[in-house]
Short mmCIF file of C-alpha atoms in Angstrom, two decimals:
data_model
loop_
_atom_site.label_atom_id
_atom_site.label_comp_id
_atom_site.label_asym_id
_atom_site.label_seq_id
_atom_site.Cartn_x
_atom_site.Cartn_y
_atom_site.Cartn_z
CA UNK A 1 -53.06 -11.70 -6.08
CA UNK A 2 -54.70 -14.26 -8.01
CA UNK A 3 -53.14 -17.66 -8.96
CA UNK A 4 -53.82 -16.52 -12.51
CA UNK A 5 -51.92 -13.73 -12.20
CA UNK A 6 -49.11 -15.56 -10.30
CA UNK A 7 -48.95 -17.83 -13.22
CA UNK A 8 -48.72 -14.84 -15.82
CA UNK A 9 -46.21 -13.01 -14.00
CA UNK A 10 -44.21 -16.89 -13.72
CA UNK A 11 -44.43 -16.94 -17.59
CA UNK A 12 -43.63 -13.67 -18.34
CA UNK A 13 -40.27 -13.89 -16.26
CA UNK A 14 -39.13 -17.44 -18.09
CA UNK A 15 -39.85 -15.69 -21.31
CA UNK A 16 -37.59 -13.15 -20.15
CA UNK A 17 -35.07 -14.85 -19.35
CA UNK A 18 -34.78 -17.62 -21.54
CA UNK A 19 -34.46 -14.73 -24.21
CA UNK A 20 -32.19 -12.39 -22.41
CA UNK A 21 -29.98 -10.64 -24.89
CA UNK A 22 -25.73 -11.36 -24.26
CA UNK A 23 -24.07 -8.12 -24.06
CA UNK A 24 -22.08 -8.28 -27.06
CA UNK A 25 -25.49 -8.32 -28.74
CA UNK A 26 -24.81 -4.50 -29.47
CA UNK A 27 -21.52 -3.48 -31.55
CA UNK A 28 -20.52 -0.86 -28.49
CA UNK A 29 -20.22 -3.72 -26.55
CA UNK A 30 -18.57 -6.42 -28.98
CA UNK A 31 -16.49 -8.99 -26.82
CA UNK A 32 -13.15 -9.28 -27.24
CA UNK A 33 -11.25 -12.27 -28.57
CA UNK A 34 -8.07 -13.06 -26.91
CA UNK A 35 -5.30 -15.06 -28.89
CA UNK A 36 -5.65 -18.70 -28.62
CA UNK A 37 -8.92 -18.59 -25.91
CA UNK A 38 -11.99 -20.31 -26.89
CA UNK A 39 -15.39 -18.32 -26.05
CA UNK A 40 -18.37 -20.65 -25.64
CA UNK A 41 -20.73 -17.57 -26.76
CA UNK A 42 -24.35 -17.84 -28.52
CA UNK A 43 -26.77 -15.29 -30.47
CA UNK A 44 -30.18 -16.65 -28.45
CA UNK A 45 -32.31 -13.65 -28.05
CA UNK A 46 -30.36 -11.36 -30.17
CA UNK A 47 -31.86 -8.62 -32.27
CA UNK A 48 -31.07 -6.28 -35.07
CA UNK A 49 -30.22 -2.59 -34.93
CA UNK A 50 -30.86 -1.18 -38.31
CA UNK A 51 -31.90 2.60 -39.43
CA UNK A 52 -29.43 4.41 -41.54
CA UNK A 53 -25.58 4.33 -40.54
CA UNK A 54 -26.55 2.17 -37.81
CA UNK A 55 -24.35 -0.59 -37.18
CA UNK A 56 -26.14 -3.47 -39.02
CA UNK A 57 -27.05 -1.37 -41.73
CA UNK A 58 -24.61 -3.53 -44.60
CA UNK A 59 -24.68 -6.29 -46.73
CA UNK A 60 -21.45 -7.60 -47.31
CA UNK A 61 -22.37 -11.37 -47.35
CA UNK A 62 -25.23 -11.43 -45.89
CA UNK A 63 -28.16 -9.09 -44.53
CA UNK A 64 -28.50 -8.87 -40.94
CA UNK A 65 -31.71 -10.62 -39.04
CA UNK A 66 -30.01 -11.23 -35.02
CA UNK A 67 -26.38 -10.05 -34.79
CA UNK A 68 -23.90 -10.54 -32.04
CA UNK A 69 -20.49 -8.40 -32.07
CA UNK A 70 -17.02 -9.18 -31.19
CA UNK A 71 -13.86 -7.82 -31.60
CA UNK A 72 -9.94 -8.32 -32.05
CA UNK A 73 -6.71 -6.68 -31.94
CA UNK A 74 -3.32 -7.36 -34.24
CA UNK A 75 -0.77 -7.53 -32.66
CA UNK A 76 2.36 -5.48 -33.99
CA UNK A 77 3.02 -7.97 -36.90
CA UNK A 78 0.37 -8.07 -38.87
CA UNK A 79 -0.50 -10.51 -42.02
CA UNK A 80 -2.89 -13.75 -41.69
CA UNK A 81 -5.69 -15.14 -38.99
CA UNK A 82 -8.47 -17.49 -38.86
CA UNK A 83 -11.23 -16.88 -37.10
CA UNK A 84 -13.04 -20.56 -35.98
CA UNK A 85 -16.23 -21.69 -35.20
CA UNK A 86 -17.19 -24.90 -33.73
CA UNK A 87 -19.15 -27.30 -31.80
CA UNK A 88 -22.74 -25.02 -33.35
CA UNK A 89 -25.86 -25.91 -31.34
CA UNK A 90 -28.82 -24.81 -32.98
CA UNK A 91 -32.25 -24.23 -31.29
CA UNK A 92 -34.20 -25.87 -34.34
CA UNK A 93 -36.89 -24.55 -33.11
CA UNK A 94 -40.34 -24.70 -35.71
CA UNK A 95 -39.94 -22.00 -38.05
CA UNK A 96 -36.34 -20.75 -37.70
CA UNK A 97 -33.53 -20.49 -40.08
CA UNK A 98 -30.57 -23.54 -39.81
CA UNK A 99 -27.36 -21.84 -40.33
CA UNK A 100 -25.18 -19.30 -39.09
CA UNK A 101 -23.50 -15.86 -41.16
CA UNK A 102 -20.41 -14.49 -40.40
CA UNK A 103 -17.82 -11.90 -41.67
CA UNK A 104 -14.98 -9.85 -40.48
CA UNK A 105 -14.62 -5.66 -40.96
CA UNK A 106 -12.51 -3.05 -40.69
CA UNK A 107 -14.19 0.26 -39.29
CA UNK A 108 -12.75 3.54 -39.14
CA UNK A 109 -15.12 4.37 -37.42
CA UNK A 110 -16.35 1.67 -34.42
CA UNK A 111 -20.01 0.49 -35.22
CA UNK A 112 -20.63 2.96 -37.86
CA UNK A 113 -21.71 0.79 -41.11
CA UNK A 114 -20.71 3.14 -43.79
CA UNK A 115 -17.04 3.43 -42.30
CA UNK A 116 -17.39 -0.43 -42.50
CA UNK A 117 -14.44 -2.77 -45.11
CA UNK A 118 -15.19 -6.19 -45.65
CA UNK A 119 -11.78 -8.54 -44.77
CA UNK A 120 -11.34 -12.15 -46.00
CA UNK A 121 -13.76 -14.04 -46.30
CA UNK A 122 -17.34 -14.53 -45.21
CA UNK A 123 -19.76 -17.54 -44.29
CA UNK A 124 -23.48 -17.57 -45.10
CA UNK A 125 -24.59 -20.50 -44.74
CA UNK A 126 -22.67 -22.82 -41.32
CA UNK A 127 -23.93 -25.50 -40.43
CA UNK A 128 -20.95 -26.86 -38.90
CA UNK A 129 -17.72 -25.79 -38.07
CA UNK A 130 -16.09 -23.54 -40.27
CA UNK A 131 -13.27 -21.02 -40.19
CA UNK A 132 -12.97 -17.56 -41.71
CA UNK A 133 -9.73 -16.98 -43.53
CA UNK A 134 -7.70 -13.67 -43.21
CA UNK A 135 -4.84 -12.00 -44.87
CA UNK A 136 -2.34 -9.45 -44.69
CA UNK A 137 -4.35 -7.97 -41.53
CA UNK A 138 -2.81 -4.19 -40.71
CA UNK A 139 -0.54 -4.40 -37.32
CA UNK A 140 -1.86 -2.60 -33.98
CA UNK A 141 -5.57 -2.89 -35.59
CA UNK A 142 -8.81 -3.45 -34.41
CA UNK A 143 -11.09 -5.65 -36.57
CA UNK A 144 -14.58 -6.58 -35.74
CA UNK A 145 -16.34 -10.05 -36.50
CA UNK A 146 -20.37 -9.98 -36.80
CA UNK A 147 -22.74 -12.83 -36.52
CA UNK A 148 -26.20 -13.09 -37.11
CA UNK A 149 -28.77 -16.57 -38.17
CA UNK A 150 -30.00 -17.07 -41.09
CA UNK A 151 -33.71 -16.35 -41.92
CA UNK A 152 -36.14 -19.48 -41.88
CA UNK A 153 -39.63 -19.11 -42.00
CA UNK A 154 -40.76 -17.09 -39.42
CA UNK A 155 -37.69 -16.46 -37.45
CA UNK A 156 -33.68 -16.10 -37.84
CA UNK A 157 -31.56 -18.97 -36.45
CA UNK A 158 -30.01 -18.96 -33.05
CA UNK A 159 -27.11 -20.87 -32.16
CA UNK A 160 -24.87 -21.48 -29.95
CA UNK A 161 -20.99 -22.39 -30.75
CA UNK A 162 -17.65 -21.47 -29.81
CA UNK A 163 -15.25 -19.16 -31.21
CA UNK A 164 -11.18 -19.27 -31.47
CA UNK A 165 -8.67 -16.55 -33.17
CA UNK A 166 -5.41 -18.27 -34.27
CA UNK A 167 -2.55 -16.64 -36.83
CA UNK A 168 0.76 -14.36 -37.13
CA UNK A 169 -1.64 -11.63 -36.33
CA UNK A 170 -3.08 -12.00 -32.98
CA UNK A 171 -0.40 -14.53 -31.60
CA UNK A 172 2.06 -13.33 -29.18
CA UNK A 173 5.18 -14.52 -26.98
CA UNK A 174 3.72 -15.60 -23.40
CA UNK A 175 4.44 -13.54 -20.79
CA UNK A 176 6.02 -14.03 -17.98
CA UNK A 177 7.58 -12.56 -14.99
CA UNK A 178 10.72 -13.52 -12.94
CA UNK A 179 11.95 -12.78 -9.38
CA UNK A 180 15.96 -12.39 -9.12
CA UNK A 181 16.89 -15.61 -6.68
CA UNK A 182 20.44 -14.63 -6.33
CA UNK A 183 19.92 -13.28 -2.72
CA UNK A 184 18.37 -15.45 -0.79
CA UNK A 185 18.92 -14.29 2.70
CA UNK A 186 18.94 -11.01 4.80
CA UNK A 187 19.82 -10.49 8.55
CA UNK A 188 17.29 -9.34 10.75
CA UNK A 189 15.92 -5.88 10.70
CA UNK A 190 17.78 -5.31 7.76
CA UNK A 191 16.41 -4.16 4.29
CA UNK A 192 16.00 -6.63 1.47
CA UNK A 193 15.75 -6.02 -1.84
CA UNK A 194 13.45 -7.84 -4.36
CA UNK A 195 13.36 -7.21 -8.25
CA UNK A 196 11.16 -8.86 -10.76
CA UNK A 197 12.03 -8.68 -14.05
CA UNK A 198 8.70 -9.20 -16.58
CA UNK A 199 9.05 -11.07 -20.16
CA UNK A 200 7.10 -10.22 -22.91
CA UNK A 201 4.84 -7.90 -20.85
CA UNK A 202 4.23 -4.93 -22.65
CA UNK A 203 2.04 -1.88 -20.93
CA UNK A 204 3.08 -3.49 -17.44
CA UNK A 205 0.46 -2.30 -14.90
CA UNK A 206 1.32 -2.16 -11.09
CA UNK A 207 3.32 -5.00 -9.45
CA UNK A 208 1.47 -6.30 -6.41
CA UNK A 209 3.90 -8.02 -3.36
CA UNK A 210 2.67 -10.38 -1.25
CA UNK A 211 4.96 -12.18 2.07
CA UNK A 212 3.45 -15.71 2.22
CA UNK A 213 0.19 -14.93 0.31
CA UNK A 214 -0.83 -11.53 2.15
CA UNK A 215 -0.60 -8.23 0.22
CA UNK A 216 2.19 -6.01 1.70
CA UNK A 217 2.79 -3.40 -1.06
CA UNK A 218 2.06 -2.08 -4.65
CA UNK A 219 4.46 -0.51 -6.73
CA UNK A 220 5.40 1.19 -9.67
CA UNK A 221 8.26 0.27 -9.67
CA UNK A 222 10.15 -3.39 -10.39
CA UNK A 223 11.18 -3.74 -6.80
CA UNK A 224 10.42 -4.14 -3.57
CA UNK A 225 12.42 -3.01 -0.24
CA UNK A 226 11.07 -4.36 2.69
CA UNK A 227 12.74 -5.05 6.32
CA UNK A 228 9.90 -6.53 8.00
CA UNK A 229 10.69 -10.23 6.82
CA UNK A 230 10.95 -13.57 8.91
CA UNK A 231 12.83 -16.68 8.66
CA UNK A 232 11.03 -18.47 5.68
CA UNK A 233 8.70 -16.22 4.48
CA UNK A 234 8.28 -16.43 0.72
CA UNK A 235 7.60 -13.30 -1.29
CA UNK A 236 5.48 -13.41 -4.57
CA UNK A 237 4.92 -10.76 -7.31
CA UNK A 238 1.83 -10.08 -9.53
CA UNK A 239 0.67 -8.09 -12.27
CA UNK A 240 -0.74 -7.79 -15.53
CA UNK A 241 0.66 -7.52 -18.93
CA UNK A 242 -1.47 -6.33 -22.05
CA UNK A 243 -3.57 -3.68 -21.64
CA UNK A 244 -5.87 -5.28 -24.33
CA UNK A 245 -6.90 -9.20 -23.38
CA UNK A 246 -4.68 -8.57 -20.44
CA UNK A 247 -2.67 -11.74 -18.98
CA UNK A 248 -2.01 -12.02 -15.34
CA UNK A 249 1.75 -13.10 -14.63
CA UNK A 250 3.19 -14.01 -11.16
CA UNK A 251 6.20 -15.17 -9.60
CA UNK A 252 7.51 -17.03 -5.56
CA UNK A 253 10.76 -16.46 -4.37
CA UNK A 254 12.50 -19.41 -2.28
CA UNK A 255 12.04 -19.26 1.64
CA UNK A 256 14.42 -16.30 2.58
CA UNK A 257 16.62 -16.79 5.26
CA UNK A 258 16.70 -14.24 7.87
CA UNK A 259 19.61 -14.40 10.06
CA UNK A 260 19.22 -13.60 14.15
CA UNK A 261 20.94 -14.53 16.96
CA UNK A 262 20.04 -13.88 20.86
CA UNK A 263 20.83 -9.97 21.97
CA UNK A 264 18.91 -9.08 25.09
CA UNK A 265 20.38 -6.10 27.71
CA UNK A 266 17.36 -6.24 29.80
CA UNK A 267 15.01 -3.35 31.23
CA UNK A 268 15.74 -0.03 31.96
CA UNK A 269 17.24 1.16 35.06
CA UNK A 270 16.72 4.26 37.68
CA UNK A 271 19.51 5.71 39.46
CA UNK A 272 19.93 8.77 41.97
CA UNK A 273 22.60 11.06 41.49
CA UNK A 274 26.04 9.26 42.37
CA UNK A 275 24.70 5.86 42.00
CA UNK A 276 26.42 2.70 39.97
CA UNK A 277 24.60 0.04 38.39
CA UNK A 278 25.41 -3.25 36.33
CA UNK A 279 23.99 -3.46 33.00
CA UNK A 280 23.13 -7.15 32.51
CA UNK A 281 23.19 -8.10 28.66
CA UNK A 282 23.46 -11.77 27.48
CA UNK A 283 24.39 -12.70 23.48
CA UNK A 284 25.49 -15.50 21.79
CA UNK A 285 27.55 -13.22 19.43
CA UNK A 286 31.08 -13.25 19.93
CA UNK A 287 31.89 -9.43 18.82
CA UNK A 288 30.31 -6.80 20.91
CA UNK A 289 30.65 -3.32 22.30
CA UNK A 290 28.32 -0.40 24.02
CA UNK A 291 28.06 3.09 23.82
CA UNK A 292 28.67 5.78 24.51
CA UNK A 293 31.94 4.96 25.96
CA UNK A 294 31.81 7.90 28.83
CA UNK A 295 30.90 6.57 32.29
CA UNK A 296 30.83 2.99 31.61
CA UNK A 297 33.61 0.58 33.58
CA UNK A 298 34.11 -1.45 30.61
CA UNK A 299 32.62 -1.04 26.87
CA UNK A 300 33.91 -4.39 25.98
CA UNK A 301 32.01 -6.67 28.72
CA UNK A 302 28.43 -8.00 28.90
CA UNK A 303 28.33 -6.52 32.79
CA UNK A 304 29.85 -3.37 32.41
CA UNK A 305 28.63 -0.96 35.09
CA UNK A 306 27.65 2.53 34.78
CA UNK A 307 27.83 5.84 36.25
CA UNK A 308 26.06 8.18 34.73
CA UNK A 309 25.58 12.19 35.63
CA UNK A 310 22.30 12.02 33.38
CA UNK A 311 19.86 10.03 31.82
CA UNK A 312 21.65 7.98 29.51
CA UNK A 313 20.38 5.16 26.78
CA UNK A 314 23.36 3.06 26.41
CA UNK A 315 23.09 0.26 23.14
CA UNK A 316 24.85 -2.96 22.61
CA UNK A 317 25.91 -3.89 19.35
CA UNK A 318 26.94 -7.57 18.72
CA UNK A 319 28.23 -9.13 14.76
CA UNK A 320 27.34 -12.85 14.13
CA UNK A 321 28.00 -14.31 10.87
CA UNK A 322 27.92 -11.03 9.54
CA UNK A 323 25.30 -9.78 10.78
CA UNK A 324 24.58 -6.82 13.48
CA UNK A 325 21.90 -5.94 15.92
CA UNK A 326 21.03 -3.34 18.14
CA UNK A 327 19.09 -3.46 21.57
CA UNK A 328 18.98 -0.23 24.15
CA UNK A 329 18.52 0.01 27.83
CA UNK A 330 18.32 3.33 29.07
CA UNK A 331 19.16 4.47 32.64
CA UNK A 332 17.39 7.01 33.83
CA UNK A 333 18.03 9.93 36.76
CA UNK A 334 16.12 9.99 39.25
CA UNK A 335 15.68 13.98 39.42
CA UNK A 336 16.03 15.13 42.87
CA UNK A 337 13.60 17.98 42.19
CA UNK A 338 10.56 18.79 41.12
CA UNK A 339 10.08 21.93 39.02
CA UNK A 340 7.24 23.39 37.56
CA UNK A 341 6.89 25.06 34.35
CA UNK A 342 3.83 27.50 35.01
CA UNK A 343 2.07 29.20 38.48
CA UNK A 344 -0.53 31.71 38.59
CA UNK A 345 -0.50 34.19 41.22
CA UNK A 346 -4.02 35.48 41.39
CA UNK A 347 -4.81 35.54 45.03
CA UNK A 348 -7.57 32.52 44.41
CA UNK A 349 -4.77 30.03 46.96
CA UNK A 350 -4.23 27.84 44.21
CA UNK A 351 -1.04 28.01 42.75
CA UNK A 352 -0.15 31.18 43.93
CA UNK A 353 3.47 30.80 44.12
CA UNK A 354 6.24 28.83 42.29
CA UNK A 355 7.05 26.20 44.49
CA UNK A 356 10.22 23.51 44.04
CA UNK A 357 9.31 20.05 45.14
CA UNK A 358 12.06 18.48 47.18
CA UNK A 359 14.41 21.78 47.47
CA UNK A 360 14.01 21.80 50.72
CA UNK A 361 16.75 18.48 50.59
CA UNK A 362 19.33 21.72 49.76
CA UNK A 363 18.93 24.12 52.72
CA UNK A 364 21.94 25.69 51.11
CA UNK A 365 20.59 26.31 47.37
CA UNK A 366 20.60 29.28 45.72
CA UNK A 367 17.54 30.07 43.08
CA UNK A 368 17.24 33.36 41.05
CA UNK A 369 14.99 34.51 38.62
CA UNK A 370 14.82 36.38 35.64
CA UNK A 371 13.24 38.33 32.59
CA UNK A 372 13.56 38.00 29.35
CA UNK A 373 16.07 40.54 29.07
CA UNK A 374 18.44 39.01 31.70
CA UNK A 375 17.21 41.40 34.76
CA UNK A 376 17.31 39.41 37.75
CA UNK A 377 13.79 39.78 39.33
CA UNK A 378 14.33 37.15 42.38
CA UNK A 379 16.86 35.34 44.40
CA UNK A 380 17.09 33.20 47.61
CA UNK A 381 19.58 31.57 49.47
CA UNK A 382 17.40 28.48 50.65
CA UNK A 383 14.41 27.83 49.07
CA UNK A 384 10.69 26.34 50.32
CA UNK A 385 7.16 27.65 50.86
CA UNK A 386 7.67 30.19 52.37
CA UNK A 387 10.26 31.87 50.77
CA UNK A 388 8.87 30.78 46.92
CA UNK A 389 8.73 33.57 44.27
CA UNK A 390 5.15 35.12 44.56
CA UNK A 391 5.21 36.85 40.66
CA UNK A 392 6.55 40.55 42.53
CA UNK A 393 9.36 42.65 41.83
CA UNK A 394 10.01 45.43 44.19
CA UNK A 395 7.09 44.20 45.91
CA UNK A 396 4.73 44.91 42.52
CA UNK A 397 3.34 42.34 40.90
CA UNK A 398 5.24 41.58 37.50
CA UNK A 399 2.95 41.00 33.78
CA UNK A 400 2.16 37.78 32.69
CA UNK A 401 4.47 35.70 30.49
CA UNK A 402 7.93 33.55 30.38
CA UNK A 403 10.67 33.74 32.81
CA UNK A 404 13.50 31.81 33.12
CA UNK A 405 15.29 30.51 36.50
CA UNK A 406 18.42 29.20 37.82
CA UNK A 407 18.29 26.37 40.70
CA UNK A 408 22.01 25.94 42.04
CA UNK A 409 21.92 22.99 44.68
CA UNK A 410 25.43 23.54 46.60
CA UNK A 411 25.51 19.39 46.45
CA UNK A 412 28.40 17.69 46.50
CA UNK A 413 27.99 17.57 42.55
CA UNK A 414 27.18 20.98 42.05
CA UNK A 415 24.25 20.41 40.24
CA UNK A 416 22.49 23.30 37.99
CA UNK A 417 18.80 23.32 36.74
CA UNK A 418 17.89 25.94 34.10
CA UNK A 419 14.47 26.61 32.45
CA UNK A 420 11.51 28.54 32.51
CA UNK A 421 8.33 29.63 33.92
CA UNK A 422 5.19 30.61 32.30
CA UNK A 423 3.35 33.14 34.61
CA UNK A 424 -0.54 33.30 34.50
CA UNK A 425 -2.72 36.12 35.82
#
């Protein structure tokens, strides 16, 4: 490329974009004004639309050369506003017009100029700040504000300025939003409860929670339950109010206190049948108690031991200063046997037959098996290799599906085992 051409292209793009239109250069997308916010806004590089209905075919005041659009809303009240303009910057540039025009309609239909009312009054000819007066304004109404430079002698005048709406008709009560700080603690693992109560927040949107800064939940709802919270975490709540020039609102909570004290009963245990052990559980509470109260020595002591003729998850529950927790130790049987669920008896000397790990500890067990409709199909005084079931009945081999045993061990405890079998051809 050639340096010329680098130079036009340079050009062309600082033309551009020193005359970039604003979007609210086009009535669709007028800006809105927000009670008692100043815009710092400008018409520099604005145009006209005009063909017939178009929205700067008028002439109320003055005839359009470079409009920009914006926009406001009444709030439920009604009656006066003023509409001000200050702190105008004009271009100057040779050739262009010196002052600014500006009015105020009413359009039943949005950007449509024959729908269009002129309201209050207008200004054709700012210089410097100015205001545009407005009375009895119609409550819950949108009302548009156009303004456009003056014509010099080539070109219209483009300004930059800022813009305020004051009055009984825009203003509103601030809103706010508050967090109820009567409960300020919890104990631990427990739920807490947070409510927020907005103020002067009409067409509230969804209240976002944060725990120390870090979004935990959003709700539709004014409240928050949450059970996850640690000593001196602060909870805030957000959301907006308005659904037109919308205002943010948010609100901390003190630190919450989350009460705990030590409960620890140590790991789980494994017993064989007819074993005791000592549970081990250490607490600074001075209220405590386990259960289930079956096969324990004591329910009421930190060392209790236990006896138990299955697996059994015993929990100690301790009350400090109101509060109670929960931990859980579980002992578990060690099962003398080994029982499988499934065999497959397909000749291929894998799995063939439905063999007991460990029965052979029991020379004097008895082990039966049966259908689904209760006939017994098997039975054995003594049970090991070679005397395991082989899927036969009557020496024929019986169909696939479930069957259900019954392992009797003769022990001292006369332990039972019941279940079933799932045979595969």
């Amino acid at each position: 490329m050639s340096k010329s051409s680098v130079i036009f292209l340079l050009t062309s793009f600082c033309v551009y974009f020193l005359n970039a239109q604003e979007v609210y250069n086009s009535c669709n997308n007028a800006l809105d004004l927000c009670p008692l916010q100043t815009y710092s806004v400008t018409n520099n590089g604005a145009n006209k639309t005009f063909c017939p209905n178009c929205e700067d075919d008028f002439t109320f005041c003055f005839t359009a050369n470079n409009t920009i659009w914006f926009k406001f809303t009444t709030n439920t009240v009604g009656g006066t506003a003023n509409v001000l303009f200050s702190n105008l910057n004009f271009e100057n540039a040779p050739g262009q017009g010196n002052n600014l025009q500006a009015t105020v309609l009413l359009a039943s239909v949005p950007c449509q100029s024959d729908s269009y009312t002129a309201v209050g009054n207008c200004e054709s000819a700012g210089f410097t700040n100015f205001t545009l007066s407005l009375t009895a304004l119609t409550p819950n109404t949108t009302y548009y504000l156009v303004v456009s430079g003056s014509m010099g002698a080539s070109t219209a005048a483009e300004c930059a300025f800022d813009l305020t709406v004051t009055g009984e008709a825009v203003d509103r009560s601030a809103a706010a939003i508050q967090l109820d700080n009567s409960i300020t603690s919890v104990c631990q693992g427990q739920t807490f409860t947070a409510i927020a109560y907005p103020q002067n927040c009409p067409e509230v949107s969804t209240m976002n929670w944060y725990v120390n800064g870090v979004l935990v939940a959003q709700t539709a709802d004014q409240f928050l339950e949450i059970s996850e919270l640690q000593d001196g975490d602060v909870i805030t709540v957000e959301t907006t109010c308005y659904s037109q020039c919308s205002e943010i609102v948010m609100a901390n909570s003190g630190p919450i206190t989350v009460f705990a004290f030590p409960l620890e009963v140590g790991p789980d245990l494994y017993l064989d049948p007819g074993e005791t052990v000592q549970l081990n559980a250490t607490t600074t509470a001075s209220t405590f108690s386990w259960t289930p109260s079956y096969n324990i020595s004591d329910t009421l002591s930190l060392q209790p031991f236990v006896y138990p003729e299955e697996t059994t998850t015993y929990t100690l529950s301790a009350t400090q200063n109101g509060c109670t927790q929960f931990d859980y130790v579980t002992v578990y049987m060690n099962d003398p046997l080994i029982i499988p669920t499934t065999f497959s008896p397909n000749d291929d000397d894998i799995n063939d037959t439905w063999e007991i790990g460990g029965v052979e500890e029991f020379p004097n067990c008895f082990v039966q098996i049966f259908d689904r409709w209760g006939q017994e199909l098997f039975q054995s005084t003594g049970y090991n290799d070679k005397k395991a079931w082989d899927g036969t009945y009557r020496e024929k081999p019986v169909s696939e599906g479930v069957y259900f045993y019954v392992v009797k061990l003769r022990d001292p405890e006369n332990k039972e085992f019941k279940g079933s079998i799932t045979l595969i051809r």
